[in-house]
Short mmCIF file of C-alpha atoms in Angstrom, two decimals:
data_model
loop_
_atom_site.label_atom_id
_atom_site.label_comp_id
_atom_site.label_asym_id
_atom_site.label_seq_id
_atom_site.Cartn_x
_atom_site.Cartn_y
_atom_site.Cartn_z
CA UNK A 1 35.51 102.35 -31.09
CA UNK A 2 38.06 105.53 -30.34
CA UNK A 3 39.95 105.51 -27.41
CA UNK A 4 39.56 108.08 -24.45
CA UNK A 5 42.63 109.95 -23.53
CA UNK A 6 43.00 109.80 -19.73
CA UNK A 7 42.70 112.32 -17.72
CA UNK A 8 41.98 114.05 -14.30
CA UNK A 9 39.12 116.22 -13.28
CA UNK A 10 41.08 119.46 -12.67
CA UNK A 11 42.08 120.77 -8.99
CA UNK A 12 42.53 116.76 -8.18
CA UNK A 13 45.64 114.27 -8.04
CA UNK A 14 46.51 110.53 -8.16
CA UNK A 15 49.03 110.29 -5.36
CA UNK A 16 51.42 107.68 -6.30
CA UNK A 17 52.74 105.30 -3.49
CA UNK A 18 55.93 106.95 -2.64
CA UNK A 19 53.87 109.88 -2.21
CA UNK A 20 51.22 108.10 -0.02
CA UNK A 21 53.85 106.67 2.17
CA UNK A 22 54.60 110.32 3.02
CA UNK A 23 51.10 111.57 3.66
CA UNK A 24 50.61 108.67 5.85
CA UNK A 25 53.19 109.33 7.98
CA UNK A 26 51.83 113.09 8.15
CA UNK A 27 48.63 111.85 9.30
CA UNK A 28 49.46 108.91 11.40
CA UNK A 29 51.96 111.44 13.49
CA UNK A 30 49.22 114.13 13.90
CA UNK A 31 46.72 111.42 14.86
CA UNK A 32 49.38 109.66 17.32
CA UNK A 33 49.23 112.89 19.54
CA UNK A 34 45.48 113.52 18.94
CA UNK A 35 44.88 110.29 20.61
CA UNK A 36 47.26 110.94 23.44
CA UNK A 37 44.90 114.21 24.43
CA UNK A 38 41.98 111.95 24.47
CA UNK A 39 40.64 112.56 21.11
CA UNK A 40 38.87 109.47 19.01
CA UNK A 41 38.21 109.46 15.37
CA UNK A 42 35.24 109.61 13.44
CA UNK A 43 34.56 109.68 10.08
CA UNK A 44 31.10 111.30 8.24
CA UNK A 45 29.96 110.69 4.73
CA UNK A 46 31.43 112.19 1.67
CA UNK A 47 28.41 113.26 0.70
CA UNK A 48 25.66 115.65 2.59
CA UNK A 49 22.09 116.25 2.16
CA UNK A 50 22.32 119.63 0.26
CA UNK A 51 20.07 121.40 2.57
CA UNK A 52 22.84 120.54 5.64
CA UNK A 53 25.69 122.32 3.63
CA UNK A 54 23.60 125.42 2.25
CA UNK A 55 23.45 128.56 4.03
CA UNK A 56 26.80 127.68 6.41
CA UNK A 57 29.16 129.26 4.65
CA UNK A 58 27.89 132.29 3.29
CA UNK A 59 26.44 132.96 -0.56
CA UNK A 60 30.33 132.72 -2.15
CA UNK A 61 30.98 129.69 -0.27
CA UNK A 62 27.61 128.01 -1.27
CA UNK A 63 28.65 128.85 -4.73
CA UNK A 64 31.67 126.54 -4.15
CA UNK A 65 29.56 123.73 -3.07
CA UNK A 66 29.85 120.57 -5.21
CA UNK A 67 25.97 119.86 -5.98
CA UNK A 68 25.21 115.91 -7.31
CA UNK A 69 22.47 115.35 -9.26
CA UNK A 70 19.47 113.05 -8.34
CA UNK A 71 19.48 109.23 -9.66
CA UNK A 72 17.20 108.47 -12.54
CA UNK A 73 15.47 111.00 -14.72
CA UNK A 74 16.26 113.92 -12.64
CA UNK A 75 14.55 116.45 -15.22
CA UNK A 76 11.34 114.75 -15.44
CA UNK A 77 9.91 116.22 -12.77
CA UNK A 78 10.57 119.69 -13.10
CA UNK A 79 7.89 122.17 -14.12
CA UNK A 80 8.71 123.51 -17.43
CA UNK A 81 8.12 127.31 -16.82
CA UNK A 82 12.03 126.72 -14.21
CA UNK A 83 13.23 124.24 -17.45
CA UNK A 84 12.48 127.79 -19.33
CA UNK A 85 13.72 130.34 -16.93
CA UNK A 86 17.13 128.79 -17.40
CA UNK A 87 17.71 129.79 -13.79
CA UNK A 88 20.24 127.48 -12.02
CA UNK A 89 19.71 128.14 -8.06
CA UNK A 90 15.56 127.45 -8.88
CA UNK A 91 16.59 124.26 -10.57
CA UNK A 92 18.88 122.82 -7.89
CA UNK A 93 16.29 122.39 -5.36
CA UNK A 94 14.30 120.13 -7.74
CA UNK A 95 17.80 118.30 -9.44
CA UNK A 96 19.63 117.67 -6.36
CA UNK A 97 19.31 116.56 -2.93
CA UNK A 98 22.94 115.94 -2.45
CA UNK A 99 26.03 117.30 -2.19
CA UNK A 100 30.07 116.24 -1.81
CA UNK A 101 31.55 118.06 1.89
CA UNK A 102 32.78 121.40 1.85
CA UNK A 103 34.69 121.19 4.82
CA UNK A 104 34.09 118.90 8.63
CA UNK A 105 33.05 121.42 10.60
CA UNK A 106 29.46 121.49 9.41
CA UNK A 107 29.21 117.08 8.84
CA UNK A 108 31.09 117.19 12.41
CA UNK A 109 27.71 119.67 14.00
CA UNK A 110 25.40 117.99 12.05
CA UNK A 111 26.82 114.49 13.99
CA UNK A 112 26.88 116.11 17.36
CA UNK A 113 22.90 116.96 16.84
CA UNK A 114 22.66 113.41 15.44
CA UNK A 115 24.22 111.61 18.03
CA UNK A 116 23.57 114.00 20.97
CA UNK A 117 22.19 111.32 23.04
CA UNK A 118 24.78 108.80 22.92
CA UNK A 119 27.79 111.06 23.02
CA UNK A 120 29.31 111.83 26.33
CA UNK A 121 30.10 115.58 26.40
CA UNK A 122 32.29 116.77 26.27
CA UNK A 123 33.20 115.13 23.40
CA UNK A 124 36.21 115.57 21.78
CA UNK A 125 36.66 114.02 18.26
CA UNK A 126 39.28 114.50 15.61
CA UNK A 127 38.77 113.44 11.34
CA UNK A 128 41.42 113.15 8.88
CA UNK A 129 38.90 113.28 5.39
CA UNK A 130 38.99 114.86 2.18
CA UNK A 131 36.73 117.65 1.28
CA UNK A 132 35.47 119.36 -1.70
CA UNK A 133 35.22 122.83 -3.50
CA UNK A 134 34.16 123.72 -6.78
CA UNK A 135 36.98 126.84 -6.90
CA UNK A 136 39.28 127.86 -9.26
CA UNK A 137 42.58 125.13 -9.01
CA UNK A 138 45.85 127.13 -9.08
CA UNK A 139 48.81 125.99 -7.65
CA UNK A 140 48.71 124.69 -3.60
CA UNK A 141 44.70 125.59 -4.41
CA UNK A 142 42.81 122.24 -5.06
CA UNK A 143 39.40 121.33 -6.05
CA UNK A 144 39.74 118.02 -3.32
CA UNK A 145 41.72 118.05 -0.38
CA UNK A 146 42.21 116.90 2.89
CA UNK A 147 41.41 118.16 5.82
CA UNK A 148 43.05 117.45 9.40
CA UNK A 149 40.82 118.84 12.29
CA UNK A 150 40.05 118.00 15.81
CA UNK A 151 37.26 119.71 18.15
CA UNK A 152 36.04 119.54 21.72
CA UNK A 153 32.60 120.74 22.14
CA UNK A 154 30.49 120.85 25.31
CA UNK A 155 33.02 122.36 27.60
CA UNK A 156 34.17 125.80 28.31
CA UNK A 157 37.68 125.11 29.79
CA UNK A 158 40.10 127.23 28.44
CA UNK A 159 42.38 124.10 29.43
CA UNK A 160 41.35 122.62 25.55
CA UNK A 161 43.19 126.13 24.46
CA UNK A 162 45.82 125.13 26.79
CA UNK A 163 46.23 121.48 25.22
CA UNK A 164 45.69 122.79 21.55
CA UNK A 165 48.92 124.83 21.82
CA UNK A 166 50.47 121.68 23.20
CA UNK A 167 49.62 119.29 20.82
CA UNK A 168 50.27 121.86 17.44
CA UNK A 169 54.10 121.80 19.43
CA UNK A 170 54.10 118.31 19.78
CA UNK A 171 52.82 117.21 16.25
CA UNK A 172 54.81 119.29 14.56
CA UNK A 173 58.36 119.09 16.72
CA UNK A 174 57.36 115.15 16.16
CA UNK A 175 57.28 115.69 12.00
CA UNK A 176 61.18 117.65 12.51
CA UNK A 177 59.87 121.41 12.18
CA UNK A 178 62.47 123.46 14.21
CA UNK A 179 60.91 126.48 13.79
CA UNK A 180 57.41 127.52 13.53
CA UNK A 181 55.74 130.00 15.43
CA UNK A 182 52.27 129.74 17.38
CA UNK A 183 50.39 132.45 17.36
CA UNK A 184 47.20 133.38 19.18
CA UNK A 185 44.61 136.25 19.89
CA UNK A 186 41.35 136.28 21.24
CA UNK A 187 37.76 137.80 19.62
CA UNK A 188 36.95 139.77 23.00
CA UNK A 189 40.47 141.71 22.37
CA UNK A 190 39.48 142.47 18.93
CA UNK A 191 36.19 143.51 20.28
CA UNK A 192 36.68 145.34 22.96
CA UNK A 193 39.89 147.37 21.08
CA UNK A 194 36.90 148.28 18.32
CA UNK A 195 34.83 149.54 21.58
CA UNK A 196 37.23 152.23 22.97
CA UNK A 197 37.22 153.52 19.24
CA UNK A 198 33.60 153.74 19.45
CA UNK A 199 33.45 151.88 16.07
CA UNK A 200 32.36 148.30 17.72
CA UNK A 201 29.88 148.34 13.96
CA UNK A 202 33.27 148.59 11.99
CA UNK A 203 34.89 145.77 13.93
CA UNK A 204 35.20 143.31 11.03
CA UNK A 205 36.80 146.27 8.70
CA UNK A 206 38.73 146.88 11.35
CA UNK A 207 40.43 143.42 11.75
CA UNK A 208 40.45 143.02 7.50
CA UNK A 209 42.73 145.71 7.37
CA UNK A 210 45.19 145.43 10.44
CA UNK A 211 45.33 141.60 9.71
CA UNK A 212 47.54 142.45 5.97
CA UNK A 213 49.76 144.58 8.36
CA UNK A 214 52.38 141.73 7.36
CA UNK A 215 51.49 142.16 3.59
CA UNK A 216 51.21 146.20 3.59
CA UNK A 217 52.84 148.01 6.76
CA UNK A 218 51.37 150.55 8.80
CA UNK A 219 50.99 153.11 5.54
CA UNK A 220 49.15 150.70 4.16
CA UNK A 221 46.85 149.43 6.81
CA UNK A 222 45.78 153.32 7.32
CA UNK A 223 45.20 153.90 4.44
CA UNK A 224 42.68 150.88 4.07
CA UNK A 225 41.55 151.91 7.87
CA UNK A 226 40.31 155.45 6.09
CA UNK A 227 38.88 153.44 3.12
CA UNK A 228 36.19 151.74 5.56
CA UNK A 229 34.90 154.71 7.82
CA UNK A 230 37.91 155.30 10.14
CA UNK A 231 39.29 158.66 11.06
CA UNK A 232 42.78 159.99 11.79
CA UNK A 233 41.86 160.50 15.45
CA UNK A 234 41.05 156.60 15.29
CA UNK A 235 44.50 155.60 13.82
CA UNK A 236 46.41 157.24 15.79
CA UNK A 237 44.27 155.26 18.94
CA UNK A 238 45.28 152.16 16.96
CA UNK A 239 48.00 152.59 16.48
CA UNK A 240 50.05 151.68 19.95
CA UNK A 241 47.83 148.35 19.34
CA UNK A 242 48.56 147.36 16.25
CA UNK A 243 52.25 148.25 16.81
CA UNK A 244 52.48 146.50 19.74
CA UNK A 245 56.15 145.29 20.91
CA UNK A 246 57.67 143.01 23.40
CA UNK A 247 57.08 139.79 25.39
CA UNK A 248 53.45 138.08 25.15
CA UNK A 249 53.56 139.68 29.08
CA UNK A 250 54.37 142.89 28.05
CA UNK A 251 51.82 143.21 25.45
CA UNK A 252 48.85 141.95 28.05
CA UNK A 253 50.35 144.89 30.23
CA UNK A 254 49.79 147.51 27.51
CA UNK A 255 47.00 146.11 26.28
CA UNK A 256 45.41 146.21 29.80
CA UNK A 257 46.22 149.84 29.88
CA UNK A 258 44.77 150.60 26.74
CA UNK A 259 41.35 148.32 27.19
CA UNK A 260 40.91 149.40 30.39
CA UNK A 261 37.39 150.86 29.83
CA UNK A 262 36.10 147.59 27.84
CA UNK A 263 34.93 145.12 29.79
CA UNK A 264 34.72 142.78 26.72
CA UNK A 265 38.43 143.73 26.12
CA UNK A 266 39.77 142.62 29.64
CA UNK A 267 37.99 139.30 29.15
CA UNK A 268 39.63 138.24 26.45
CA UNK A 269 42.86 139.41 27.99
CA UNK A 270 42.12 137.06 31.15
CA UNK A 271 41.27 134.37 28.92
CA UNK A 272 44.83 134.78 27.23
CA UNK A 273 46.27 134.84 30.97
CA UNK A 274 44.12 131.72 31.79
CA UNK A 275 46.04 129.42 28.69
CA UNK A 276 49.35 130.85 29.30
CA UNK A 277 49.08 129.75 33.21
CA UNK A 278 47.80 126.53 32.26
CA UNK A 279 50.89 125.77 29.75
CA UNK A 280 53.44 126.93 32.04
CA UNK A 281 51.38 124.68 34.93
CA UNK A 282 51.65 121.89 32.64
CA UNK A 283 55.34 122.75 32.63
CA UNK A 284 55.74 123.67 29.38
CA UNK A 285 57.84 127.08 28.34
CA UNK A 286 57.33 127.70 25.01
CA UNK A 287 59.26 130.15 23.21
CA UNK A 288 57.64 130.27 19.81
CA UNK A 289 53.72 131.43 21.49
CA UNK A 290 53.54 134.48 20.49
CA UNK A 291 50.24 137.07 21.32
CA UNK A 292 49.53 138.37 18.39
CA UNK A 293 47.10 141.66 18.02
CA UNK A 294 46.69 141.38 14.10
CA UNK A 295 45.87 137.67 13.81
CA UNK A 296 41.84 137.65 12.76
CA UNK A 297 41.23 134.67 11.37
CA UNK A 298 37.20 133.79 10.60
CA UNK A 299 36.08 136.90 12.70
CA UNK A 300 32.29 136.08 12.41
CA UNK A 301 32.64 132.66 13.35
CA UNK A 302 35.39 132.47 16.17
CA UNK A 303 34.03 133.76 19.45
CA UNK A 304 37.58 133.43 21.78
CA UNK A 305 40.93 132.31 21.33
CA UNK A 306 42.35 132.33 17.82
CA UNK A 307 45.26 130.47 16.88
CA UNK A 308 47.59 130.15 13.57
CA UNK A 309 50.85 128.61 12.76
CA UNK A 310 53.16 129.57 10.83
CA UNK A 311 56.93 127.97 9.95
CA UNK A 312 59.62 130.31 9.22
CA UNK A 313 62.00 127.48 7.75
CA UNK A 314 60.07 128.07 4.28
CA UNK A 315 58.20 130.67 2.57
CA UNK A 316 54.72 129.12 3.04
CA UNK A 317 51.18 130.87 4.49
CA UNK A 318 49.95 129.24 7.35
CA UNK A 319 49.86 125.43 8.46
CA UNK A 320 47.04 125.17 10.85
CA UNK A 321 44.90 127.02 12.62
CA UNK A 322 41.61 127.47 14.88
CA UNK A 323 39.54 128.74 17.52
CA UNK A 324 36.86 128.87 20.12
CA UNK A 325 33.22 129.06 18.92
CA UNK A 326 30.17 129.39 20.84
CA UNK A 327 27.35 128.17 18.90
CA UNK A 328 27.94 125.39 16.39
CA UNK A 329 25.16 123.12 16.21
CA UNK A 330 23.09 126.01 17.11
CA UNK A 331 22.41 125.71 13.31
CA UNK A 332 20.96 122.60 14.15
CA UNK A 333 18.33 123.24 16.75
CA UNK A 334 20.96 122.27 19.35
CA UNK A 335 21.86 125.70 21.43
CA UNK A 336 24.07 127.02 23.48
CA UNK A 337 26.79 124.23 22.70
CA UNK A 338 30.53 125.93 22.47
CA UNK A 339 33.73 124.01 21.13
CA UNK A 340 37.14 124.93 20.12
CA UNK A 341 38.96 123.09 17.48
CA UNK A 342 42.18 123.08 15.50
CA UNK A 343 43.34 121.63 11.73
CA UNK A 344 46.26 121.18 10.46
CA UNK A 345 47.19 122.14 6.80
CA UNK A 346 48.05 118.62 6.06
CA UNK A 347 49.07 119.91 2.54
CA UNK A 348 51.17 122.18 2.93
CA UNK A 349 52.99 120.92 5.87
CA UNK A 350 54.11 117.94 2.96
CA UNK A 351 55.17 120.61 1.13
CA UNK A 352 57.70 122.12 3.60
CA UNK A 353 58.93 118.78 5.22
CA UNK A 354 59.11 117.77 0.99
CA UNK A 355 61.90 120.90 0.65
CA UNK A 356 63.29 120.70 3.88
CA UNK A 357 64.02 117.09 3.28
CA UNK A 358 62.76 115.65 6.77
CA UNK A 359 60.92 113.00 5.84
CA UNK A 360 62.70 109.67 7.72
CA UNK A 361 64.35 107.40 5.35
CA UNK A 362 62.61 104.42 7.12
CA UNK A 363 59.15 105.58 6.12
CA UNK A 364 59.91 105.88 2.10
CA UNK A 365 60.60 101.75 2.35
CA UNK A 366 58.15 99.62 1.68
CA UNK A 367 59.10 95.85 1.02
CA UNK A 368 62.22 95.35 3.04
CA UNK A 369 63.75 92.23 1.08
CA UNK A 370 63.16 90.62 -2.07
CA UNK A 371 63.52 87.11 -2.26
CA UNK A 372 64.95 85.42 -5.84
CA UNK A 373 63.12 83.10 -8.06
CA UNK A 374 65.10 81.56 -10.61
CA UNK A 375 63.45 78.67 -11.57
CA UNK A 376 60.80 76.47 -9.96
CA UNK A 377 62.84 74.17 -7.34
CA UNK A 378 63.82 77.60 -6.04
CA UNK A 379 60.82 78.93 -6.17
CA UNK A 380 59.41 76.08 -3.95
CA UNK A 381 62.07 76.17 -1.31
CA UNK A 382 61.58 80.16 -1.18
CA UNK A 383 57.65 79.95 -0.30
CA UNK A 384 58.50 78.57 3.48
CA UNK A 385 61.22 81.06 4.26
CA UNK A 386 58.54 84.05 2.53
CA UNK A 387 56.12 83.17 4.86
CA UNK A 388 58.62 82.60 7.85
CA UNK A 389 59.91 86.20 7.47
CA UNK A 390 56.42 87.66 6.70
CA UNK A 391 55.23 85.80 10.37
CA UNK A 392 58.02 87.67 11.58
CA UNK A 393 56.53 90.97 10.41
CA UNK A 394 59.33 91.40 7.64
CA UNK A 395 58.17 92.89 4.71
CA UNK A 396 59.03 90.72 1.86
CA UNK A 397 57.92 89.79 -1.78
CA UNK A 398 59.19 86.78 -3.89
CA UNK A 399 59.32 87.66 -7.15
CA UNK A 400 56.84 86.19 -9.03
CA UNK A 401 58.22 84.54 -12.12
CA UNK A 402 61.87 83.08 -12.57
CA UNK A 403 63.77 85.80 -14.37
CA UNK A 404 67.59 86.89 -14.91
CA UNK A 405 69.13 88.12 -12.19
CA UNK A 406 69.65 91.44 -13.76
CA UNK A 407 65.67 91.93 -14.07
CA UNK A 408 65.31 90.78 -10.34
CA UNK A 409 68.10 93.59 -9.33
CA UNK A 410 66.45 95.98 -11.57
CA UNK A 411 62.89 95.58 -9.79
CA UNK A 412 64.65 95.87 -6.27
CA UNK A 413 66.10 98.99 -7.05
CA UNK A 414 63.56 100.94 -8.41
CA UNK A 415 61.38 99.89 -5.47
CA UNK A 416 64.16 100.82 -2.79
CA UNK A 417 63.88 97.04 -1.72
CA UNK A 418 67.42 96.91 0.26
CA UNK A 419 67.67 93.29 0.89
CA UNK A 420 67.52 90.55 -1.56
CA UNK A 421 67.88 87.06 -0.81
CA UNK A 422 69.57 85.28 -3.46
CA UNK A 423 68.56 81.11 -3.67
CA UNK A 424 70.72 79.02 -6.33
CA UNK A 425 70.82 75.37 -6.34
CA UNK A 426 74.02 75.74 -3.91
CA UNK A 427 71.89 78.19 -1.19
CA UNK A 428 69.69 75.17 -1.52
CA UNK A 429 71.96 72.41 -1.23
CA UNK A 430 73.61 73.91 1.69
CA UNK A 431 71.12 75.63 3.71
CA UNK A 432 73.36 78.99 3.39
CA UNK A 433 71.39 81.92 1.67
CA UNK A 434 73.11 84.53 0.29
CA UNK A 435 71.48 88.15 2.18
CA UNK A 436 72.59 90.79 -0.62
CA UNK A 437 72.68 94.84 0.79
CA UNK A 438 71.14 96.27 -2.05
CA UNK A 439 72.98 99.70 -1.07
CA UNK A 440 76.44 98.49 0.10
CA UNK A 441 76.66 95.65 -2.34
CA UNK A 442 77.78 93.81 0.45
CA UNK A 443 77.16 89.90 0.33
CA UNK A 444 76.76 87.20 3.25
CA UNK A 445 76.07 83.83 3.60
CA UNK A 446 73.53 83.18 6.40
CA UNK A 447 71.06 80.74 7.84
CA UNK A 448 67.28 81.61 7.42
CA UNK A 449 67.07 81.97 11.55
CA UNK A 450 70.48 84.47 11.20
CA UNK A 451 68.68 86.77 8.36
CA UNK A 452 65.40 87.04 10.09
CA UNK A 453 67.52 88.38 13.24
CA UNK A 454 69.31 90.56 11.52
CA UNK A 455 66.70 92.08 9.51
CA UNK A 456 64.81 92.37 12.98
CA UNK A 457 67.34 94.58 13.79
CA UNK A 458 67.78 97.07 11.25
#
């Protein structure tokens, strides 16, 4: 019989348990503050009926959808002239039914439609779930991955917008970013600035190009601009726009100036107003929200407010992002329904608190003390004080076979255990344990009730 090498599916990971203590403490922070603004988890299936998934995300993103094949036979049924054609996308419809997630905002409308009569809107849900996408893995790209989102649908209150901005601060102040920046735009901007061009057709082209402004500069963008139908005469309009400069008041100023014939363009510009009054109502001054013409994001889908952060403590794209949409379960029969939601780039906010070093010490440890076991009338007198300390809601572990001492030591260092209770035949005799600081080296000799308040206390 040979012997299969192991191996991983490419574009996924085994995360070991130091590393799962970390993304833990990623998600439990972001969820902490979720649930403070009201928000309550749900979870969906991994898996999808195929027909929910296809046709959301346009053909390249449908190409990227993880199909799984039908139980049983699954070719048996298929008429031999498709068998023939060798034609894949003809096939799938009779080979599979299902299909892994592609993302949560599709499995999140789908729900809403589901459950339509039992929610009470608005509803406002977050998920913390892994998705899947058959794309090419290259480094921070990944073939699963988690995603970190939270939506309100059923209301129109730019006062979620408000509380988004809020809890993106919150979260990530809470995780030890210092600084990131928060930026936001709005659709009806975008629109209405494509409007006094008279190119309102060319408004996606439009945002493609002045969104790598960052990537490019201004040569750059115009030159693009050109590329996809604009004129000179239409830069140079642009141009005060893209190059906008100043406070997030001055720019509404100039832009109100500029988008003074657009109707669509002063809406959006109120709408900005409207979240910036309600954060500084809610008493919060926040330097790092920044108005930002350039920021696109998902053009087709967003419908209002845009948002994207970015931290400038590490070279890294962004780490979350969002916006307002106005019809997302209209693609299942349910109309007329808006929502605005956020994620967070769970991975790659690992990634810079991994570099910056600001994950807390006191999250990486696991087991807090190891208790000895060097032979069996040890052993026996340990069990009580394990349990008393576990009751306590110590984390501790006796080790499970008598061993040398040096083995024991060995097994609480490389699990960053830093207590170890040491139990002889005197600790037994006497009643005195011997509490070991695995990192000073420092030794005591304590009653059980003494170690269980000290190790409370630490």
């Amino acid at each position: 019989m040979s012997v299969t090498k192991p191996s991983l599916p490419k574009g996924t990971r085994d995360f070991t348990p130091q590393e799962m203590v970390k993304r833990n403490y990623i998600f439990d922070t972001i969820k902490t503050v979720f649930r403070k603004y009201g928000y309550a988890e749900i979870q969906t299936p991994s898996m999808e009926n195929l027909q929910t998934l296809t046709g959301k995300y346009g053909d390249e993103g449908d190409k990227l959808i993880f199909k799984i094949l039908n139980s049983g036979d699954y070719l048996a049924k298929v008429e031999e002239q498709i068998l023939n054609s060798r034609d894949s996308q003809k096939a799938i419809s009779k080979i599979s039914e299902k299909a892994l997630r592609y993302d949560l905002t599709v499995p999140f409308a789908r729900y809403v439609v589901m459950h339509q009569n039992e929610i009470t809107f608005p509803f406002k849900r977050f998920q913390v779930q892994p998705v899947w996408r058959a794309d090419r893995p290259q480094k921070g790209r990944y073939r699963e991955f988690y995603q970190c989102d939270a939506d309100v649908v059923g209301s129109s209150s730019l006062l979620n917008e408000a509380e988004f901005v809020l809890i993106y601060q919150e979260a990530l102040s809470n995780l030890g970013l210092k600084d990131f920046t928060i930026k936001i735009n709005n659709r009806k901007i975008l629109s209405g600035i494509a409007e006094i061009i008279g190119k309102p057709e060319l408004i996606v082209d439009m945002t493609v190009a002045i969104d790598k402004l960052d990537k490019i500069g201004l040569d750059g963008v115009s030159k693009e601009l050109l590329e996809r139908g604009f004129t000179e005469a239409d830069i140079e309009k642009l141009k005060p726009v893209i190059l906008l400069q100043g406070s997030n008041t001055e720019k509404l100023n100039s832009l109100k100036t500029v988008l003074e014939s657009s109707t669509i363009g002063l809406k959006g510009i109120e709408e900005i107003e409207t979240v910036f009054n309600y954060i500084s109502n809610l008493k919060s001054q926040l330097s790092n929200l920044e108005l930002d013409i350039t920021l696109a994001r998902g053009l087709n889908y967003y419908t209002g407010c845009i948002f994207e952060v970015k931290t400038n403590e590490v070279a890294m794209g962004s780490i979350g992002g969002g916006g307002r949409y106005d019809d997302l379960t209209g693609m299942f029969g349910l109309k007329d329904l808006t929502g605005v939601g956020i994620s967070f780039g769970a991975d790659r906010i690992y990634d810079v608190l991994e570099e910056l070093n600001l994950f807390p010490t006191e999250t990486m440890q696991g087991t807090k003390v190891l208790i000895s076991n060097f032979d069996e009338k040890a052993e026996l007198y340990a069990l009580p004080i394990l349990q008393e300390l576990r009751t306590a809601g110590i984390a501790t572990e006796l080790y499970p076979t008598s061993a040398k001492l040096k083995k024991q030591m060995s097994y609480a260092d490389a699990k960053n255990i830093p207590y170890v209770i040491l139990i002889g035949d005197e600790e037994i005799s006497n009643g005195l344990l011997t509490l070991k600081d695995m990192r000073s080296g420092e030794q005591q000799k304590l009653k059980t009730a003494d170690i269980l308040q000290k190790l409370r206390t630490i």
